Tab-separated table of C-alpha atoms in Angstrom:
chain	number	residue	atom	x	y	z
A	808	MET	CA	119.455	134.887	47.215
A	809	ALA	CA	122.827	133.549	47.830
A	810	LEU	CA	123.936	129.589	48.208
A	811	PHE	CA	124.007	129.997	51.538
A	812	LEU	CA	124.873	126.345	52.485
A	813	PHE	CA	128.106	126.516	50.477
A	814	GLY	CA	129.661	128.035	53.518
A	815	LEU	CA	128.533	125.284	55.630
A	816	LEU	CA	130.680	122.481	54.426
A	817	PRO	CA	133.055	120.721	56.361
A	818	GLY	CA	136.621	121.565	54.807
A	819	TYR	CA	137.176	118.066	53.562
A	820	LEU	CA	138.946	119.291	49.992
A	821	PRO	CA	140.863	122.078	49.972
A	822	LEU	CA	140.029	125.516	48.500
A	823	PRO	CA	141.856	125.191	45.848
A	824	GLU	CA	139.930	122.644	44.170
A	825	VAL	CA	136.570	124.496	43.873
A	826	GLN	CA	136.306	125.844	40.410
A	827	MET	CA	135.910	129.481	40.039
A	828	TRP	CA	134.959	129.802	36.640
A	829	GLY	CA	131.048	130.208	38.010
A	830	TRP	CA	132.479	132.988	40.285
A	831	TRP	CA	134.110	134.825	38.001
A	832	ILE	CA	130.984	134.516	35.674
A	833	LYS	CA	128.957	135.866	38.671
A	834	GLN	CA	131.570	138.781	39.392
A	835	ILE	CA	131.021	139.986	35.206
A	836	LEU	CA	127.264	139.490	34.598
A	837	THR	CA	126.120	140.828	37.997
A	838	PRO	CA	127.399	144.123	37.489
A	839	ILE	CA	125.544	144.497	34.048
A	840	ILE	CA	122.568	143.320	35.131
A	841	ALA	CA	122.303	145.258	38.338
A	842	VAL	CA	122.879	148.760	36.075
A	843	VAL	CA	120.243	147.242	33.292
A	844	GLY	CA	117.998	145.982	35.632
A	845	ILE	CA	118.041	149.722	37.934
A	846	VAL	CA	117.668	151.991	34.790
A	847	GLY	CA	114.524	149.446	33.726
A	848	ASN	CA	113.240	150.103	36.974
A	849	SER	CA	113.871	153.170	37.312
A	850	MET	CA	112.140	153.880	33.920
A	851	SER	CA	108.940	151.375	35.109
A	852	PHE	CA	108.318	153.642	38.369
A	853	ILE	CA	108.782	156.778	36.089
A	854	VAL	CA	105.999	155.311	33.585
A	855	MET	CA	103.509	153.613	36.251
A	856	LYS	CA	103.468	157.268	37.355
A	857	SER	CA	102.136	158.990	34.445
A	858	LYS	CA	98.824	160.640	34.567
A	859	ALA	CA	97.685	157.498	32.070
A	860	LEU	CA	98.562	155.206	34.536
A	861	ARG	CA	99.187	156.137	37.662
A	862	ASN	CA	95.112	155.595	38.842
A	863	LYS	CA	95.222	151.905	37.382
A	864	SER	CA	94.707	149.516	40.104
A	865	TYR	CA	98.466	147.871	38.982
A	866	SER	CA	100.413	150.913	39.187
A	867	HIS	CA	101.319	150.997	42.883
A	868	TYR	CA	101.656	147.232	42.686
A	869	LEU	CA	104.172	147.455	39.727
A	870	CYS	CA	106.087	150.841	41.245
A	871	SER	CA	106.469	148.919	44.370
A	872	LEU	CA	108.406	145.616	42.886
A	873	ALA	CA	110.054	148.618	40.950
A	874	VAL	CA	111.970	149.949	43.910
A	875	PHE	CA	112.290	146.773	46.044
A	876	ASP	CA	113.651	145.163	43.101
A	877	SER	CA	116.146	147.690	42.628
A	878	LEU	CA	117.203	147.526	46.563
A	879	THR	CA	117.618	144.282	45.588
A	880	LEU	CA	119.729	144.386	42.804
A	881	ILE	CA	122.023	146.950	44.697
A	882	GLY	CA	122.087	144.365	47.674
A	883	ARG	CA	123.735	141.699	45.428
A	884	GLU	CA	126.335	144.206	43.927
A	885	ILE	CA	127.076	144.812	47.230
A	886	LEU	CA	127.478	141.323	48.287
A	887	MET	CA	129.797	140.899	44.676
A	888	ALA	CA	131.761	144.175	45.357
A	889	ASP	CA	132.326	142.398	49.245
A	890	GLU	CA	133.541	138.968	48.133
A	891	LEU	CA	136.001	140.377	45.574
A	892	ARG	CA	137.524	142.223	48.032
A	893	GLN	CA	138.172	138.604	50.116
A	894	HIS	CA	139.283	137.294	46.983
A	895	MET	CA	142.033	139.908	46.741
A	896	GLY	CA	143.344	139.090	50.397
A	897	MET	CA	141.714	142.814	51.116
A	898	PRO	CA	139.142	143.568	54.573
A	899	SER	CA	135.198	142.605	53.870
A	900	LEU	CA	133.349	145.955	53.021
A	901	PHE	CA	131.289	144.777	56.334
A	902	HIS	CA	134.678	144.640	59.014
A	903	GLY	CA	134.043	148.520	60.395
A	904	PHE	CA	130.049	147.897	60.830
A	905	PRO	CA	128.813	147.798	64.845
A	906	ASP	CA	126.845	144.863	65.176
A	907	ASN	CA	123.444	147.197	65.135
A	908	ALA	CA	124.491	148.019	61.819
A	909	CYS	CA	125.120	144.314	60.607
A	910	LYS	CA	121.576	143.575	62.409
A	911	ALA	CA	120.010	146.464	59.396
A	912	TYR	CA	121.478	145.138	56.588
A	913	LYS	CA	120.642	141.725	56.934
A	914	PHE	CA	117.280	142.659	58.037
A	915	CYS	CA	116.881	144.718	54.956
A	916	GLU	CA	118.265	142.785	52.920
A	917	HIS	CA	116.214	139.783	53.214
A	918	LEU	CA	113.269	141.708	53.552
A	919	CYS	CA	113.629	142.848	49.768
A	920	TYR	CA	114.123	139.292	48.647
A	921	LEU	CA	110.845	138.848	50.455
A	922	MET	CA	108.603	141.753	49.028
A	923	SER	CA	109.776	140.730	45.554
A	924	SER	CA	107.985	138.013	46.000
A	925	TRP	CA	105.134	138.573	47.352
A	926	LEU	CA	103.951	141.647	45.398
A	927	ILE	CA	103.906	139.308	42.750
A	928	VAL	CA	101.419	137.302	44.546
A	929	ALA	CA	99.248	140.859	45.899
A	930	MET	CA	99.404	140.923	41.638
A	931	ALA	CA	97.362	137.675	41.030
A	932	PHE	CA	95.185	137.972	43.623
A	933	GLU	CA	94.543	141.717	42.252
A	934	ARG	CA	93.678	139.753	38.921
A	935	ILE	CA	91.592	137.356	40.283
A	936	VAL	CA	88.767	139.874	41.688
A	937	ALA	CA	89.396	142.046	38.528
A	938	VAL	CA	88.859	138.556	36.782
A	939	PHE	CA	86.196	136.563	38.632
A	940	PHE	CA	83.991	139.846	40.387
A	941	PRO	CA	84.055	142.467	37.392
A	942	PHE	CA	81.940	144.219	39.088
A	943	LYS	CA	83.692	144.415	42.274
A	944	LYS	CA	86.536	145.485	40.780
A	945	THR	CA	86.661	149.250	41.477
A	946	SER	CA	85.560	148.797	45.130
A	947	PHE	CA	88.569	146.254	45.815
A	948	CYS	CA	91.112	147.022	42.648
A	949	ASN	CA	91.823	150.541	43.942
A	950	GLN	CA	94.711	152.813	44.632
A	951	LYS	CA	93.885	152.975	48.419
A	952	VAL	CA	93.487	149.251	48.555
A	953	GLY	CA	96.667	148.846	46.659
A	954	VAL	CA	98.683	151.262	49.206
A	955	THR	CA	96.688	148.922	52.294
A	956	LEU	CA	97.769	145.682	50.909
A	957	ILE	CA	101.712	146.842	50.570
A	958	VAL	CA	101.983	148.196	53.938
A	959	SER	CA	100.250	145.265	55.545
A	960	MET	CA	102.508	142.836	53.597
A	961	VAL	CA	105.858	144.816	54.674
A	962	ILE	CA	104.482	144.581	58.539
A	963	VAL	CA	104.015	140.972	58.265
A	964	LEU	CA	106.799	140.314	56.427
A	965	SER	CA	109.148	141.625	58.902
A	966	CYS	CA	108.076	139.980	61.520
A	967	THR	CA	108.709	136.699	60.257
A	968	GLN	CA	112.794	138.067	60.372
A	969	LEU	CA	112.914	139.508	63.373
A	970	PHE	CA	115.511	136.737	64.270
A	971	ARG	CA	118.016	137.801	62.134
A	972	PRO	CA	118.128	141.812	64.259
A	973	MET	CA	118.172	139.113	66.953
A	974	MET	CA	121.129	136.700	65.579
A	975	VAL	CA	123.282	138.557	63.566
A	976	VAL	CA	126.778	140.225	64.680
A	977	ASN	CA	129.825	141.504	62.844
A	978	SER	CA	131.752	137.999	64.340
A	979	ASP	CA	135.441	138.787	62.533
A	980	GLY	CA	135.164	141.585	60.049
A	981	LEU	CA	131.906	139.520	58.462
A	982	CYS	CA	128.079	139.755	59.259
A	983	ARG	CA	126.581	136.652	60.421
A	984	ALA	CA	124.879	135.049	63.477
A	985	ARG	CA	126.533	134.252	66.497
A	986	ASP	CA	127.989	131.328	67.334
A	987	ASP	CA	125.957	130.025	69.769
A	988	PHE	CA	122.701	130.773	67.462
A	989	ASN	CA	124.378	129.205	64.344
A	990	LEU	CA	122.392	126.069	63.763
A	991	ILE	CA	119.000	127.677	64.191
A	992	TYR	CA	119.890	130.529	62.124
A	993	ILE	CA	120.708	128.685	59.608
A	994	GLN	CA	117.618	126.155	59.521
A	995	LEU	CA	115.947	129.332	59.702
A	996	HIS	CA	117.100	131.017	56.937
A	997	THR	CA	117.032	128.152	54.745
A	998	PHE	CA	113.465	126.311	56.007
A	999	LEU	CA	111.290	129.152	56.825
A	1000	TYR	CA	112.915	132.079	54.638
A	1001	GLN	CA	114.582	130.541	51.260
A	1002	ILE	CA	112.178	127.532	50.622
A	1003	THR	CA	109.157	128.139	52.558
A	1004	LEU	CA	108.152	132.133	51.766
A	1005	ILE	CA	110.871	133.285	48.927
A	1006	PHE	CA	109.463	130.265	47.122
A	1007	THR	CA	107.492	127.468	47.688
A	1008	LEU	CA	104.578	129.694	49.228
A	1009	PRO	CA	104.730	132.781	46.681
A	1010	THR	CA	105.066	129.880	43.810
A	1011	LEU	CA	101.892	127.602	44.746
A	1012	LEU	CA	99.477	130.813	45.438
A	1013	VAL	CA	100.887	131.922	42.135
A	1014	LEU	CA	100.475	129.052	39.963
A	1015	LEU	CA	97.186	128.677	42.045
A	1016	CYS	CA	95.687	132.225	41.139
A	1017	ASN	CA	97.203	132.400	37.428
A	1018	GLY	CA	96.058	129.048	36.633
A	1019	LEU	CA	92.269	130.239	38.037
A	1020	ILE	CA	92.935	133.361	35.822
A	1021	LEU	CA	93.349	131.181	32.901
A	1022	TYR	CA	90.419	129.171	32.950
A	1023	LYS	CA	88.060	132.092	33.283
A	1024	ILE	CA	89.421	133.667	30.804
A	1025	HIS	CA	89.621	131.002	28.804
A	1026	GLU	CA	85.688	130.456	29.317
A	1027	ILE	CA	84.541	134.045	29.271
A	1028	ARG	CA	86.253	133.956	25.193
A	1029	LYS	CA	84.282	131.010	24.839
A	1030	ALA	CA	80.577	132.052	26.379
A	1031	THR	CA	81.512	135.350	23.852
A	1032	ARG	CA	82.332	133.515	20.373
A	1033	ASP	CA	79.200	131.461	21.370
A	1034	TYR	CA	77.155	134.642	22.003
A	1035	SER	CA	78.864	135.857	18.510
A	1036	ALA	CA	77.840	133.134	16.540
A	1037	THR	CA	74.134	132.809	17.753
A	1038	ALA	CA	72.982	136.464	18.812
A	1039	THR	CA	73.167	137.311	15.255
A	1040	THR	CA	70.971	140.166	16.133
A	1041	THR	CA	72.539	141.522	18.382
A	1042	THR	CA	76.365	142.366	16.936
A	1043	THR	CA	76.797	145.679	18.591
A	1044	THR	CA	76.360	144.990	21.944
A	1045	SER	CA	78.539	141.396	21.418
A	1046	THR	CA	81.217	143.835	19.635
A	1047	ARG	CA	80.940	145.971	22.811
A	1048	LEU	CA	81.178	143.280	24.695
A	1049	THR	CA	84.807	142.360	23.460
A	1050	HIS	CA	86.283	145.267	23.001
A	1051	GLY	CA	85.187	145.708	26.393
A	1052	SER	CA	87.335	143.000	27.979
A	1053	GLY	CA	90.022	143.436	25.304
A	1054	PRO	CA	91.956	145.485	27.471
A	1055	GLN	CA	91.598	144.021	30.743
A	1056	HIS	CA	92.894	141.200	29.754
A	1057	LYS	CA	95.778	142.534	27.756
A	1058	THR	CA	96.587	143.759	31.631
A	1059	THR	CA	96.077	140.325	33.111
A	1060	PHE	CA	98.370	138.653	30.786
A	1061	MET	CA	101.274	141.086	31.460
A	1062	LEU	CA	100.606	140.662	34.879
A	1063	LEU	CA	100.891	136.452	34.733
A	1064	VAL	CA	104.015	136.936	32.028
A	1065	ILE	CA	105.654	139.036	35.490
A	1066	SER	CA	104.247	135.893	37.700
A	1067	PHE	CA	105.314	132.732	35.664
A	1068	THR	CA	109.142	134.694	34.697
A	1069	HIS	CA	109.473	134.733	38.520
A	1070	VAL	CA	109.311	131.577	39.458
A	1071	VAL	CA	110.787	130.193	36.329
A	1072	LEU	CA	114.382	132.341	36.742
A	1073	ILE	CA	114.205	131.169	40.278
A	1074	LEU	CA	113.309	127.754	40.401
A	1075	PRO	CA	116.838	126.341	39.237
A	1076	LEU	CA	118.794	127.910	42.385
A	1077	ILE	CA	115.831	126.606	44.496
A	1078	ALA	CA	116.182	123.395	43.271
A	1079	LEU	CA	119.465	123.245	43.792
A	1080	THR	CA	119.599	124.094	47.092
A	1081	LEU	CA	117.088	121.308	48.069
A	1082	THR	CA	119.411	119.113	46.387
A	1083	ILE	CA	122.510	120.295	48.859
A	1084	LEU	CA	120.330	120.282	51.535
A	1085	VAL	CA	119.940	116.258	50.891
A	1086	VAL	CA	123.333	115.692	50.249
A	1087	THR	CA	124.700	117.510	53.220
A	1088	LYS	CA	122.331	115.005	55.431
A	1089	ARG	CA	124.239	112.055	53.678
A	1090	GLY	CA	127.488	113.642	54.784
A	1091	GLY	CA	130.449	112.110	54.061
A	1092	MET	CA	133.656	112.831	51.517
A	1093	ASP	CA	131.697	112.143	48.284
A	1094	GLY	CA	128.968	114.224	49.554
A	1095	ALA	CA	131.694	117.200	49.607
A	1096	ARG	CA	133.325	116.555	46.645
A	1097	PHE	CA	129.551	116.411	45.128
A	1098	LEU	CA	128.914	119.939	46.388
A	1099	TYR	CA	131.789	121.079	45.843
A	1100	ALA	CA	131.883	120.027	42.133
A	1101	MET	CA	128.530	122.174	41.996
A	1102	LYS	CA	129.444	125.170	43.602
A	1103	PRO	CA	130.259	126.949	39.755
A	1104	TYR	CA	126.662	126.094	38.781
A	1105	GLY	CA	125.161	127.214	41.621
A	1106	ASP	CA	126.992	130.674	41.041
A	1107	VAL	CA	125.307	130.626	37.232
A	1108	LEU	CA	122.085	130.219	38.549
A	1109	GLU	CA	122.177	132.748	41.389
A	1110	VAL	CA	122.905	135.083	38.227
A	1111	ILE	CA	119.719	133.379	35.855
A	1112	SER	CA	117.541	134.264	39.160
A	1113	GLU	CA	119.131	137.640	39.718
A	1114	LEU	CA	117.194	138.307	35.942
A	1115	ASN	CA	114.196	138.484	37.898
A	1116	TYR	CA	114.887	141.727	39.527
A	1117	GLY	CA	115.709	143.024	36.323
A	1118	VAL	CA	113.380	141.769	33.328
A	1119	ASN	CA	110.202	143.581	33.994
A	1120	PHE	CA	110.638	146.369	31.854
A	1121	PHE	CA	111.479	144.709	28.966
A	1122	ILE	CA	107.626	142.401	29.473
A	1123	TYR	CA	106.353	145.966	29.936
A	1124	VAL	CA	107.781	147.134	26.470
A	1125	ILE	CA	107.027	143.436	25.054
A	1126	SER	CA	103.387	143.020	26.410
A	1127	GLY	CA	102.267	146.410	27.253
A	1128	LYS	CA	100.592	148.376	25.044
A	1129	SER	CA	99.455	151.168	26.844
A	1130	PHE	CA	102.761	151.131	28.814
A	1131	ARG	CA	104.839	151.449	25.232
A	1132	ARG	CA	102.813	154.475	24.517
A	1133	GLU	CA	103.551	156.197	27.776
A	1134	LEU	CA	107.004	155.193	26.963
A	1135	ARG	CA	107.371	156.869	23.763
A	1136	LYS	CA	105.069	160.284	25.256
A	1137	LEU	CA	108.266	159.852	27.760
A	1138	PHE	CA	111.001	160.017	25.412
A	1139	ALA	CA	109.194	162.449	22.836
A	1140	SER	CA	108.626	164.809	26.198
A	1141	GLU	CA	112.677	164.241	26.528
A	1142	ARG	CA	113.296	165.104	23.112
A	1143	ARG	CA	111.278	168.202	22.867
A	1144	HIS	CA	112.838	169.453	25.972
A	1145	VAL	CA	116.686	168.817	24.749
A	1146	PHE	CA	115.824	170.449	21.246
A	1147	SER	CA	114.219	173.369	23.464
A	1148	SER	CA	117.340	173.834	25.780
A	1149	ILE	CA	119.662	173.813	22.647
A	1150	ARG	CA	117.772	176.016	20.530
A	1151	THR	CA	117.278	178.628	24.000
A	1152	ARG	CA	121.170	178.457	24.205
A	1153	ASP	CA	121.833	179.379	20.436
A	1154	THR	CA	119.480	182.303	20.525
A	1155	ASN	CA	120.918	183.597	24.097
A	1156	SER	CA	124.712	183.147	22.397
A	1157	ARG	CA	123.782	185.142	19.138
């Protein structure tokens, strides 16, 4: 999610006064994050489609998250390459794009951002059902419901971005809004998309759901401890209840970590964007100086927000015991395949 408002500032100051150290940090780190993130997301997708995990209620959400996160990272790298070309005085990558291609690109780019945010919300609601209504888990937390919800989100979120195909054209070699739609496009992008749909609504829903989940888990564990302390004659039943809830809570905590990580990584960039909006309203020379001074810090915060789309694999490895087990099986299978191929080749050579 780029700092869209920086390109809209009045030209009070010449561009050479804008510090470029943040921009260069972004140019260097974005390809690294993209490569590592795409590899990690690919591994996550493969592991989630293994026999042991493919039938889990959350597997479709995590697979979809891996796909949309990877597409987002690819889109970010395309934008970085385009910025570098323009910095070197070369034409934009979108210079030869027809209007329809620009419309499709902008629509798909921002839909991927939205899906990455709202899949976190979907997982939070799925955990609410699993924790609060365990007897209805099989009815609502299954593959069919997951696919239906994901498809529904794609349709609904696509409707919120229909203003992009209506307003975006290729103007002077760049994919941007037509001049007569520029003001309303900025408002829709900033307030509807960036502040409301990307951050405010998903964050509030995720925090609400996660808070309720943590409270419920605390109550369950407290009740289990009390039961264990008083029911001395039913120790076997108590132990069975504790072991039964353990794996479910471990999965819940892994998904909670993903949710909180998403909020923490994207919050600084949104806070800076809101600050830009307030300062832009005031205007004047001091406001322009402040905004240009913030530009390198905005670039760094963009890099931090990009970590959100490449860090999930490492969260799975750290907090997911089942994920680690299936990952080890995957690498063991690959090693056996490689050794078998080497032995076969050596045998044929002899």
